[in-house]
Coordinates of C-alpha atoms and ligand atoms in Angstrom, one line a residue:
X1 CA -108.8 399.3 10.0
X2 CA -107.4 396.7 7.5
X3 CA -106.2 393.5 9.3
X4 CA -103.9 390.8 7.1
X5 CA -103.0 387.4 9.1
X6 CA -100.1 386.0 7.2
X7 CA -101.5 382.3 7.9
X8 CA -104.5 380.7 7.4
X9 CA -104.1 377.7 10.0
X10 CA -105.0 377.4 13.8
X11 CA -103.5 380.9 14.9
X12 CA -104.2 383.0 11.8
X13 CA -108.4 382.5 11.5
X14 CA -108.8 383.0 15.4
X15 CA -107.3 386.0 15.4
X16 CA -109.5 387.3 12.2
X17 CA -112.5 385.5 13.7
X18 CA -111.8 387.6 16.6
X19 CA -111.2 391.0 14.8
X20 CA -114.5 390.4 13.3
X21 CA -116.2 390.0 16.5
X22 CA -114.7 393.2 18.2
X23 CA -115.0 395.4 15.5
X24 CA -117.5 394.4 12.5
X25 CA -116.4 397.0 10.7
X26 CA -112.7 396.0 10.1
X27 CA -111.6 394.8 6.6
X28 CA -109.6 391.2 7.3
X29 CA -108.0 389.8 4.8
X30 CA -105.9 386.0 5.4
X31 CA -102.9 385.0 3.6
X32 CA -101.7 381.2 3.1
X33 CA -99.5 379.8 1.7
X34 CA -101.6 377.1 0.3
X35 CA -105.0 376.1 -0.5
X36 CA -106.7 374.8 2.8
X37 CA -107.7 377.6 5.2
X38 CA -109.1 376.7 9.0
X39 CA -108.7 373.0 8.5
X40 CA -108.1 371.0 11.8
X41 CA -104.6 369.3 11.0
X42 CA -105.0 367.6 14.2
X43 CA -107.2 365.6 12.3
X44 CA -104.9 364.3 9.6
X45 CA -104.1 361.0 11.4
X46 CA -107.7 360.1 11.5
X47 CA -108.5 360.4 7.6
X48 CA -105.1 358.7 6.7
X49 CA -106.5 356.0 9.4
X50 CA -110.1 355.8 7.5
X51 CA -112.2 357.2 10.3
X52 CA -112.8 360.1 8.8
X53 CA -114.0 359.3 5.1
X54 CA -113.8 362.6 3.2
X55 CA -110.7 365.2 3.9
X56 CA -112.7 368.3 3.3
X57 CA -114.8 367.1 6.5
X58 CA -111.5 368.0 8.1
X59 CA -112.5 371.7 7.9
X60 CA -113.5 373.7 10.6
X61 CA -115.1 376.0 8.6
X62 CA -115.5 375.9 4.5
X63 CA -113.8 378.6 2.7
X64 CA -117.4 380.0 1.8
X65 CA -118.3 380.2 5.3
X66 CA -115.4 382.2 5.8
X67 CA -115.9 384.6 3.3
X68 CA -119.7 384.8 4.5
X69 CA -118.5 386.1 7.7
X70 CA -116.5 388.6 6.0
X71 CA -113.1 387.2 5.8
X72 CA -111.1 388.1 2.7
X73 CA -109.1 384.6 1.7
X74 CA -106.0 385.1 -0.3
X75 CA -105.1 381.4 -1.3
X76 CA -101.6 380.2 -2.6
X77 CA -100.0 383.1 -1.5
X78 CA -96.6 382.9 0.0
X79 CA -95.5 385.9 2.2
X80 CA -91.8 386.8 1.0
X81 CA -90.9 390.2 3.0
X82 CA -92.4 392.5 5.7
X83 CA -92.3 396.5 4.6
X84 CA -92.6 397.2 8.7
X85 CA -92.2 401.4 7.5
X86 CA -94.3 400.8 4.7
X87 CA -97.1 398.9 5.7
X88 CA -97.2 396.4 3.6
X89 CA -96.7 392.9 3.1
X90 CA -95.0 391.3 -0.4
X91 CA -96.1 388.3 -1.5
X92 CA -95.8 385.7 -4.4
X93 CA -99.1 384.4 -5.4
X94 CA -100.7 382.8 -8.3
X95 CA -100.5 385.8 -10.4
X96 CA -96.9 387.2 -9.2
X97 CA -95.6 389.5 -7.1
X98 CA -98.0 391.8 -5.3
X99 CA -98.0 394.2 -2.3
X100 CA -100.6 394.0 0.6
X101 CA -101.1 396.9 2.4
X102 CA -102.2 396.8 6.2
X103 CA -102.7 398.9 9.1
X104 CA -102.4 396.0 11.5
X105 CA -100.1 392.9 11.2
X106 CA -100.7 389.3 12.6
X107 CA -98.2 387.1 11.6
X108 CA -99.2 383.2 11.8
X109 CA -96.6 381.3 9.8
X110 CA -96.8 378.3 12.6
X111 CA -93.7 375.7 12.4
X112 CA -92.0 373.3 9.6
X113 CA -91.5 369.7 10.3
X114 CA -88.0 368.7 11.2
X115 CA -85.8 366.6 8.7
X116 CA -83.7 364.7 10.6
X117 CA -79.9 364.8 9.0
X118 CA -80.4 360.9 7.7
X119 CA -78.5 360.2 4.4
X120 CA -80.7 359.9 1.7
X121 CA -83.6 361.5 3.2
X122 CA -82.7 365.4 1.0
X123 CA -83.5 362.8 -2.1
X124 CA -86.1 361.3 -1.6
X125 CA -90.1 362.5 -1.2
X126 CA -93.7 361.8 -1.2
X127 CA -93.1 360.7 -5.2
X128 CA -90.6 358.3 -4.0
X129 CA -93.1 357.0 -0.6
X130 CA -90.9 359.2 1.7
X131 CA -93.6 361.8 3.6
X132 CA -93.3 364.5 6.3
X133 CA -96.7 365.1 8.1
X134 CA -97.3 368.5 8.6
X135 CA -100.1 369.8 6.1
X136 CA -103.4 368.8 4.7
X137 CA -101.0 368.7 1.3
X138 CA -98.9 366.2 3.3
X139 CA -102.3 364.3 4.1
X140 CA -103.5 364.0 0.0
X141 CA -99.7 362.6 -0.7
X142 CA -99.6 360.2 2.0
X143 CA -103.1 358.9 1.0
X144 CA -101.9 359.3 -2.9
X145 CA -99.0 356.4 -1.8
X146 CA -101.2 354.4 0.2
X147 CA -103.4 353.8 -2.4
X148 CA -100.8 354.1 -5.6
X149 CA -98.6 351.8 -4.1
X150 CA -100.5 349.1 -2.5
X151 CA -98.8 350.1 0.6
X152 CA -98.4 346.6 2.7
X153 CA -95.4 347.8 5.2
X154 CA -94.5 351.4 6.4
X155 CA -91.4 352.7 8.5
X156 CA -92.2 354.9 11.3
X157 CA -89.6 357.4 12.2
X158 CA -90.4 359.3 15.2
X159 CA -92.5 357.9 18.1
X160 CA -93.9 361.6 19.6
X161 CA -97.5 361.6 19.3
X162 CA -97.7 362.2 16.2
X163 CA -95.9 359.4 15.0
X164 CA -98.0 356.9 17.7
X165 CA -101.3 358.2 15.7
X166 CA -99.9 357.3 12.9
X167 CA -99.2 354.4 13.8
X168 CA -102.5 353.6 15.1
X169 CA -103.8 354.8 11.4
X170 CA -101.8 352.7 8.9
X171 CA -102.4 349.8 11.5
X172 CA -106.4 350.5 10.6
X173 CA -105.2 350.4 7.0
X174 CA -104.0 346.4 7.2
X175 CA -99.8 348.4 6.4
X176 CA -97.2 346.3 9.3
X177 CA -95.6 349.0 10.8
X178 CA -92.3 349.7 12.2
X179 CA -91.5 352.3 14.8
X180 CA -87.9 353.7 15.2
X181 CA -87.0 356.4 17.8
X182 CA -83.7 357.5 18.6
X183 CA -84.4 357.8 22.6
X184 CA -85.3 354.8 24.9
X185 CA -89.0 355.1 24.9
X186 CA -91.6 356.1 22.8
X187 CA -93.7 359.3 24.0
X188 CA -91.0 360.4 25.1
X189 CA -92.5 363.5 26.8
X190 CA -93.7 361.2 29.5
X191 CA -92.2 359.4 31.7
X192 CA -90.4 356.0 31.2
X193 CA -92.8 353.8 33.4
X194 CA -95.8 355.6 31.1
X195 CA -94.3 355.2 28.1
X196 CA -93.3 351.3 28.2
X197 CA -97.3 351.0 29.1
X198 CA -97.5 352.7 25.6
X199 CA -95.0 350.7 24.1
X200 CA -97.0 347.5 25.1
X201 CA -100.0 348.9 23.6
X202 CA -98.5 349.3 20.0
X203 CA -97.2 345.8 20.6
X204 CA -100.3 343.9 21.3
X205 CA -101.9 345.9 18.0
X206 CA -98.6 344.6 16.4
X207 CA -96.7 347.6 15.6
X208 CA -93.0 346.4 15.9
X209 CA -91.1 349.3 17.9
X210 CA -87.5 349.5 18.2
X211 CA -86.3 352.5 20.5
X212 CA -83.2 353.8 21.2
X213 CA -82.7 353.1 17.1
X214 CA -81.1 355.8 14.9
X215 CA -81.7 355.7 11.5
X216 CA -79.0 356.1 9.2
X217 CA -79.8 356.0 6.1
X218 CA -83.1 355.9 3.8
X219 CA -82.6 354.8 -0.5
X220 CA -84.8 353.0 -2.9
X221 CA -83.8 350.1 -4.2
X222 CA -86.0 347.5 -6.4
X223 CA -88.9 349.9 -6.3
X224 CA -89.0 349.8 -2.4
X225 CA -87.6 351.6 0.1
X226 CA -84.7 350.5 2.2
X227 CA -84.3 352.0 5.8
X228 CA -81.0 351.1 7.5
X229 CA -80.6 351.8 11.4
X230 CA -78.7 351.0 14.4
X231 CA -79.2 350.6 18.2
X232 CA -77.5 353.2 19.9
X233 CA -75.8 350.8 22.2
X234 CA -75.1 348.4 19.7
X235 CA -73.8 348.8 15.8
X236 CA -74.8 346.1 13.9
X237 CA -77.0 347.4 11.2
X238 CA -80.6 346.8 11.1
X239 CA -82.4 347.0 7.9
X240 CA -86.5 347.6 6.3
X241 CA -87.4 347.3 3.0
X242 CA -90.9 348.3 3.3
X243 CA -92.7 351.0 0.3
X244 CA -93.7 354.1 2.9
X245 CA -91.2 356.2 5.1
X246 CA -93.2 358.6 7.6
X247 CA -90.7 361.4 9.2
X248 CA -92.3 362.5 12.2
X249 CA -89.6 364.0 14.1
X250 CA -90.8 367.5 15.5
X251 CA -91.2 370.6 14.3
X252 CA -89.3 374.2 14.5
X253 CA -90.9 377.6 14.6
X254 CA -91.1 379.5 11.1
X255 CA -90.3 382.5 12.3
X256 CA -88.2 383.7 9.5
X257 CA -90.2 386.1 7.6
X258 CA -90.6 387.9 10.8
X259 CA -87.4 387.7 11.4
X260 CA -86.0 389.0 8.8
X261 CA -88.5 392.0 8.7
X262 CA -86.4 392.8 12.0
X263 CA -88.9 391.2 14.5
X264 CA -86.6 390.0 17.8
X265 CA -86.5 386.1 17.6
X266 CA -85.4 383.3 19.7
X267 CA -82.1 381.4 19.0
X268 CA -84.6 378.6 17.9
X269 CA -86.1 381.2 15.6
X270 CA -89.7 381.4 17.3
X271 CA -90.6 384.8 17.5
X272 CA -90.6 387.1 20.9
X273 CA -93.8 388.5 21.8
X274 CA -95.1 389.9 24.8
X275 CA -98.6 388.2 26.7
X276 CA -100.9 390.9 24.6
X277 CA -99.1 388.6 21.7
X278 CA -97.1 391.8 20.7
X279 CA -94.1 391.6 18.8
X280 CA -91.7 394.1 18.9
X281 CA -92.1 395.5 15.5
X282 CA -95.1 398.3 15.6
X283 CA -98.4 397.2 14.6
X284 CA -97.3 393.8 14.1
X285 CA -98.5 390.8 16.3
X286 CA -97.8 386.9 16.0
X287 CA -99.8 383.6 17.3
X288 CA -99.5 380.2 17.6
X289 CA -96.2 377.5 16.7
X290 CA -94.4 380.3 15.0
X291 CA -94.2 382.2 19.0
X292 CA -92.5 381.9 21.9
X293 CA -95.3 380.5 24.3
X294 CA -95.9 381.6 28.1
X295 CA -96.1 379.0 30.2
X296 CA -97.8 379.5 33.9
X297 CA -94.6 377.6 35.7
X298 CA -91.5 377.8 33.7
X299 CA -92.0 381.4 32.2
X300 CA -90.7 381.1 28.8
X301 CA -91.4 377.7 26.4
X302 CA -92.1 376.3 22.7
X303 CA -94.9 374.8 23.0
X304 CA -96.4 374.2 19.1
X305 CA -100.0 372.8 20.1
X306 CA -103.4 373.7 18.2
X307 CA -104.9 374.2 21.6
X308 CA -102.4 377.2 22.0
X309 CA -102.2 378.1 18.7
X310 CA -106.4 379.2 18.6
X311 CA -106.2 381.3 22.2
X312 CA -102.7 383.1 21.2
X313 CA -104.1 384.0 17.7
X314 CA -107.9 384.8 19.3
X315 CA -105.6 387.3 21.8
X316 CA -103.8 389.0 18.9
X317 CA -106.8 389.3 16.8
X318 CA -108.7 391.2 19.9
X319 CA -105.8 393.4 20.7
X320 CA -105.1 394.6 16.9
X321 CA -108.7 395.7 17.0
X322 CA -108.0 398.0 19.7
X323 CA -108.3 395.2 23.3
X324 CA -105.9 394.5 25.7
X325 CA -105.8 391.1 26.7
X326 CA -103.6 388.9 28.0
X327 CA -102.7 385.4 27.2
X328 CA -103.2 383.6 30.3
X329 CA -100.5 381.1 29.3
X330 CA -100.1 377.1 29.1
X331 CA -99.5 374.4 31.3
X332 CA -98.2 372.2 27.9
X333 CA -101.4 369.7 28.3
X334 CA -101.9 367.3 25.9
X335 CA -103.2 363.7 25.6
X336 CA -103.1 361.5 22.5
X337 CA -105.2 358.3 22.0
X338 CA -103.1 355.0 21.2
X339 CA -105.3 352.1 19.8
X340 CA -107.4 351.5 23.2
X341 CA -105.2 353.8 25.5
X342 CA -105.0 357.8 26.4
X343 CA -101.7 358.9 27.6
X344 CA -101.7 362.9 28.9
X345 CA -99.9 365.3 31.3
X346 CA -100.1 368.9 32.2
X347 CA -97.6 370.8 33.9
X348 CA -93.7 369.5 34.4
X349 CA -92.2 366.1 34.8
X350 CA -89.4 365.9 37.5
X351 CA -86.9 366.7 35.7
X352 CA -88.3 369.8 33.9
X353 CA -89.3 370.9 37.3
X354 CA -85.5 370.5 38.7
X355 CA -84.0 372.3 35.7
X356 CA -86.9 375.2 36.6
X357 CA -85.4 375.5 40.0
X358 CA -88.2 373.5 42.0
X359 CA -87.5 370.9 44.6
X360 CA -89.9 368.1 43.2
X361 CA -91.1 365.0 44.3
X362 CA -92.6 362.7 41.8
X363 CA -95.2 359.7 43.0
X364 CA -96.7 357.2 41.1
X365 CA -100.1 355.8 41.8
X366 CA -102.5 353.1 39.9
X367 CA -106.1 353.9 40.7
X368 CA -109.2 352.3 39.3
X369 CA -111.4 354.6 37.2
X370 CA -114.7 353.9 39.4
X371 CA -115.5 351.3 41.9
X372 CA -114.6 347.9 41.8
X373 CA -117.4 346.4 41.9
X374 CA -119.4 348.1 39.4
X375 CA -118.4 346.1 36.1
X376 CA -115.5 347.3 33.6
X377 CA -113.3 349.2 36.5
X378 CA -109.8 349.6 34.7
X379 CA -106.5 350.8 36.2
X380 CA -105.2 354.4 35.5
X381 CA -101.7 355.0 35.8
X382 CA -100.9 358.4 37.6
X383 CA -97.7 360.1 38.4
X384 CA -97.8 363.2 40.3
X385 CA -95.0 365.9 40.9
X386 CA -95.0 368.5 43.2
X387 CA -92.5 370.9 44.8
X388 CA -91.6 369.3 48.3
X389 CA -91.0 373.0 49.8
X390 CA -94.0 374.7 49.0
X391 CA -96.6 371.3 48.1
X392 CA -97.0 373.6 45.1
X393 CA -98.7 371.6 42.4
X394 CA -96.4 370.8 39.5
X395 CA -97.9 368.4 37.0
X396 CA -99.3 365.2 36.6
X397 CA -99.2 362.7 34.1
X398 CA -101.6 360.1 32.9
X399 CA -102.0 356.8 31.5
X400 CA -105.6 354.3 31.2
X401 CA -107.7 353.0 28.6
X402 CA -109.9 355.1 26.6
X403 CA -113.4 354.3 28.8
X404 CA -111.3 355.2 32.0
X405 CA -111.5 360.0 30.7
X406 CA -107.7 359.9 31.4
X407 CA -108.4 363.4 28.9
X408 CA -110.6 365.2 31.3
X409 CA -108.6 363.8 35.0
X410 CA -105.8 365.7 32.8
X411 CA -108.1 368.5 32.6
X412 CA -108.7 369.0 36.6
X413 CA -105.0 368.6 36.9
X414 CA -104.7 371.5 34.7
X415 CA -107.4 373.6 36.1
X416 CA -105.4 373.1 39.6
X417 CA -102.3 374.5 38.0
X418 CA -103.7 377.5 36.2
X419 CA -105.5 377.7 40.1
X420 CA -101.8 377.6 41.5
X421 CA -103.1 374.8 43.6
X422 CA -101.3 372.9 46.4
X423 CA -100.9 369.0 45.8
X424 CA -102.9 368.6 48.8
X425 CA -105.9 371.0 47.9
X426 CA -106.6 368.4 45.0
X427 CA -108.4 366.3 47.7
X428 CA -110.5 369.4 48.9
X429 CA -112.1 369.7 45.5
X430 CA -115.3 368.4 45.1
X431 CA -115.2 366.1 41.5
X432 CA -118.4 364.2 41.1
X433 CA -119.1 360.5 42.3
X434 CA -121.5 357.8 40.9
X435 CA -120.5 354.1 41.5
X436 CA -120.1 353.5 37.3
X437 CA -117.9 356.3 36.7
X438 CA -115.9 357.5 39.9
X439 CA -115.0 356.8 43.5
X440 CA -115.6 359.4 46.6
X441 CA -111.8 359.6 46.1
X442 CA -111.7 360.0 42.4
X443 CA -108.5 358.5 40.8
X444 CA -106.7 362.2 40.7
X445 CA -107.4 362.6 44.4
X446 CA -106.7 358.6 45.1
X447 CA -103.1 359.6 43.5
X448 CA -102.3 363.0 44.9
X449 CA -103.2 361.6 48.5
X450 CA -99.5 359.5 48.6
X451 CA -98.3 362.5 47.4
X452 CA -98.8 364.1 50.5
X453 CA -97.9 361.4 52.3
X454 CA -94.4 361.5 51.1
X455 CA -93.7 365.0 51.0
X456 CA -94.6 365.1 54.4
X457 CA -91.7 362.3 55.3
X458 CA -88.0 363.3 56.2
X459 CA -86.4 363.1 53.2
X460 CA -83.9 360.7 54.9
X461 CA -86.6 358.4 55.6
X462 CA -89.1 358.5 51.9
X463 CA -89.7 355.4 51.3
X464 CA -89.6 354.6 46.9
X465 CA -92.8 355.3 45.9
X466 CA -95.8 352.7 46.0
X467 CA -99.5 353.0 44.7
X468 CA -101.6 354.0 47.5
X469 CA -104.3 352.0 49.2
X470 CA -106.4 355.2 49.9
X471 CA -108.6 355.1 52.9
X472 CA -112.8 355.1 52.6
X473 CA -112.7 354.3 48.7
Ligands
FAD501 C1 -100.7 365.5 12.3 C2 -100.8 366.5 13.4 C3 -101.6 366.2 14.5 C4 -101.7 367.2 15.5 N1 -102.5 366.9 16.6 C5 -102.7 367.9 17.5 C6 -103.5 367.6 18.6 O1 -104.1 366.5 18.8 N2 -103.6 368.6 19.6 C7 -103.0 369.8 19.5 O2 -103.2 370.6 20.4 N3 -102.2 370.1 18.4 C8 -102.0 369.1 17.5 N4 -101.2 369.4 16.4 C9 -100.5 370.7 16.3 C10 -101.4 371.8 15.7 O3 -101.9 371.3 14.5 C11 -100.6 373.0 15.5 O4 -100.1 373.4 16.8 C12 -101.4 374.1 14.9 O5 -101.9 373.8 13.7 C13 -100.6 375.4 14.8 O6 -101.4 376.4 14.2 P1 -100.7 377.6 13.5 O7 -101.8 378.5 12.9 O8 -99.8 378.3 14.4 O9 -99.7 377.0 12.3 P2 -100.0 376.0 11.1 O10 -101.1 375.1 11.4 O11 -98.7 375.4 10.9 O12 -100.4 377.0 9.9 C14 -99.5 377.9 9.4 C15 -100.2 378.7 8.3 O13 -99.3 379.7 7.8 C16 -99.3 379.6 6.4 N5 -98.0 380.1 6.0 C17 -96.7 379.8 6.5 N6 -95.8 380.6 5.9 C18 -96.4 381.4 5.1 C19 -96.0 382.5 4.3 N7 -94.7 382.9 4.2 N8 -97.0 383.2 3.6 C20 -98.3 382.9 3.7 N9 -98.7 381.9 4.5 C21 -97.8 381.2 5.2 C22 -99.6 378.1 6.1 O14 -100.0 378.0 4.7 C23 -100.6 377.9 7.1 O15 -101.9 378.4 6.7 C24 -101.0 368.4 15.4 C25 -100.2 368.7 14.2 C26 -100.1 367.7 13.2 C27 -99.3 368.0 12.0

């Protein structure tokens, strides 16, 4: 069997990994488009920062230690057309156009960074100290303008998580940065209440945030860049001159070479596949950002994460070798370190919940992260959402200093949803205790338990909720 991943990323080597660990005997070749198979891009934010000192340590694997495993690597090669009939995929690489024949498909294209429509942005680029963040390419020029340019202040546009890490990293690099985002809050996939607690976190590491700011325009002027923006509420103008301009905005599914090989697509233009990571073209599978995700409570979603991106494209590469596993689908968790804080969910806020037809209830709860009186207890910030009909588990959400493992409380939350847990069956689990690290209630269970509380009250009669004074803490 000859296996070709178009992709070299997350999705694209797990699924050749894979192959090669079902069937040793198959022939896998992987396409990229560039030069930097199997590196962690999650890790980007952490060389530009410093942290990590050499880029190449942000490999998961070399390219020698791929090709020792048996993996043919096919470098610089862009995929331009699909020969579905045919077998074959065209490509332009270094010396032209060439045909790649397969018996077995897995396309793992993943997603391209959005460019906001913000006058100037189309003329301006990483020459100019205007970057997208999206590849370990993206990584060298940001680094290249940092150190060509004496960078001393940075614009920020976009304050998802990537755009918070970022601005944790230039911070590390003595740059004053500003961060603009459009909505009211940054991290805006959390709740407000979270999200100001992140807010005042940047602040007190001096980032200057401005929310509910669009950006209208970005031009060089004088050798520096000029970023021009106003409040949504209010249009006087509001203007940077600073000598770097991150875009960190989102990113869209590149699910056009599958598309236009005849592969059924979303409107979005991330690529239908079944849970076997099928797509609907024969002999032709798909993994990671460039998909359509399933997502154990909403069904469909787009979720681009790396976490995702490795289990979809482990799934494809077992089934193109002849298995027939299922992706077991995501709950969307996710947590992302902000200077001395963790913020993370799993599951559905509120109002994702409402729009998926639940009946939630969200409660907030502050809970130390083990007892009192042991030293360094700090506060963790919980909000909880279940459905008030069925006490169905729906997410929670997250936010506490690094010390308090916000990333792994996130982690039983998410073990109760992929166990279809009730909110109330959080207290019945048994989480460990030890005076230093935990409570007999630990801080999930101290938040889940007013949970209960209200859901069990007459909706007439909820009180708004409080943080809970749980009993025998
Ligand atoms: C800065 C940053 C930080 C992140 N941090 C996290 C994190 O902390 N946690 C997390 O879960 N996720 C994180 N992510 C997201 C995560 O990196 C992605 O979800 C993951 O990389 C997706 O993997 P993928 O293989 O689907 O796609 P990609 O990583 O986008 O790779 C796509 C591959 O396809 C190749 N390609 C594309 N088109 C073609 C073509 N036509 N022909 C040939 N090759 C092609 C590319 O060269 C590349 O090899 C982060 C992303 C970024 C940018």
């Amino acid at each position: 069997v000859r296996l070709l991943t178009v992709g070299g990323s997350d999705g694209g080597i797990s699924a050749a990994l894979r192959a090669l660990e079902v069937d040793p005997g198959v022939e896998v070749t992987v396409m990229l488009a560039d030069a930097y198979p199997n590196f962690s891009v999650c890790g980007i934010p952490y060389y530009l920062s410093g942290d990590v000192a050499d880029w190449r340590d942000l490999a998961h694997r070399s390219g020698s230690d791929l090709e020792a495993l048996g993996i043919h690597l096919v470098t610089d090669t862009t995929a331009r057309s699909i020969d579905v009939d045919g077998h074959h995929v065209i490509a332009d690489g270094p010396t032209g156009e060439w045909q790649v024949p397969y018996d077995k498909l897995v396309i793992a294209t993943g997603a391209v960074p959005v460019r906001p429509p913000i006058a100037g942005l189309d003329r301006y680029g990483p020459a100019d100290g205007v970057h997208l963040l999206h590849t370990i390419g993206d990584a060298h020029a940001v680094m290249a303008t940092i150190t060509d340019r004496a960078v001393s202040a940075a614009v920020i546009i976009g304050a998802g998580y990537i755009g918070l890490e970022m601005a944790e990293a230039l911070t590390a690099r003595g740059i004053a940065v500003t961060q603009l985002e459009q909505l009211p809050q940054v991290l805006p996939t959390l709740d407000p209440q979270l999200g100001q607690i992140v807010a005042d976190e940047l602040d007190a590491h001096g980032v200057e945030v401005h929310t509910a700011t669009r950006v209208t325009s970005v031009e060089v002027d004088g050798g520096r860049l000029v970023v021009r923006a106003a409040r949504t509420d209010d249009p006087a103008p509001l203007q940077w001159s600073v000598d770097l301009v991150m875009v960190v905005t989102g990113v869209t599914p590149d699910g056009h070479l599958a598309a236009s090989a005849g592969a059924d697509v979303t409107p979005r233009g991330a690529i239908r596949v079944d849970r076997c990571m099928r797509t609907n073209l024969p002999d032709v599978y798909a993994a990671g950002d460039c998909v359509i995700t399933h997502h154990i409570l909403l069904g469909e979603s787009y979720l681009p994460l790396g976490t995702t991106a490795h289990k979809q494209g482990r799934i494809a590469g077992e089934n193109a070798t002849g298995g027939h596993r299922q992706f077991a689908g995501s709950a969307g968790t996710q947590a992302v370190k902000v200077f001395d804080l963790v913020a993370a969910r799993t599951g559905l806020r509120d109002h994702e919940a409402t729009a998926a037809g639940y009946q939630p209830i969200t409660v907030a709860a502050t809970a130390d992260d083990h007892k009192a009186y042991y030293p360094g207890a700090q506060t963790i910030h919980l909000r909880t959402t279940g459905d008030r009909g069925t006490g169905r588990l729906l997410g929670v959400q997250m936010v506490g200093a690094i010390a308090t493992a916000v990333h792994k409380r996130i982690d039983t939350a998410a073990t109760a949803l992929f166990a279809h847990l009730d909110v109330d069956q959080l207290n019945d689990l048994d989480l460990s205790y030890t005076p230093p690290l935990g409570s007999p209630w630990d801080a999930l269970q101290a938040a889940v338990q007013p949970w209960v509380l209200q859901a069990s009250t007459p909706a007439w009669s909820a009180a708004t909720p409080t943080s809970p004074t749980p009993s025998a803490r």
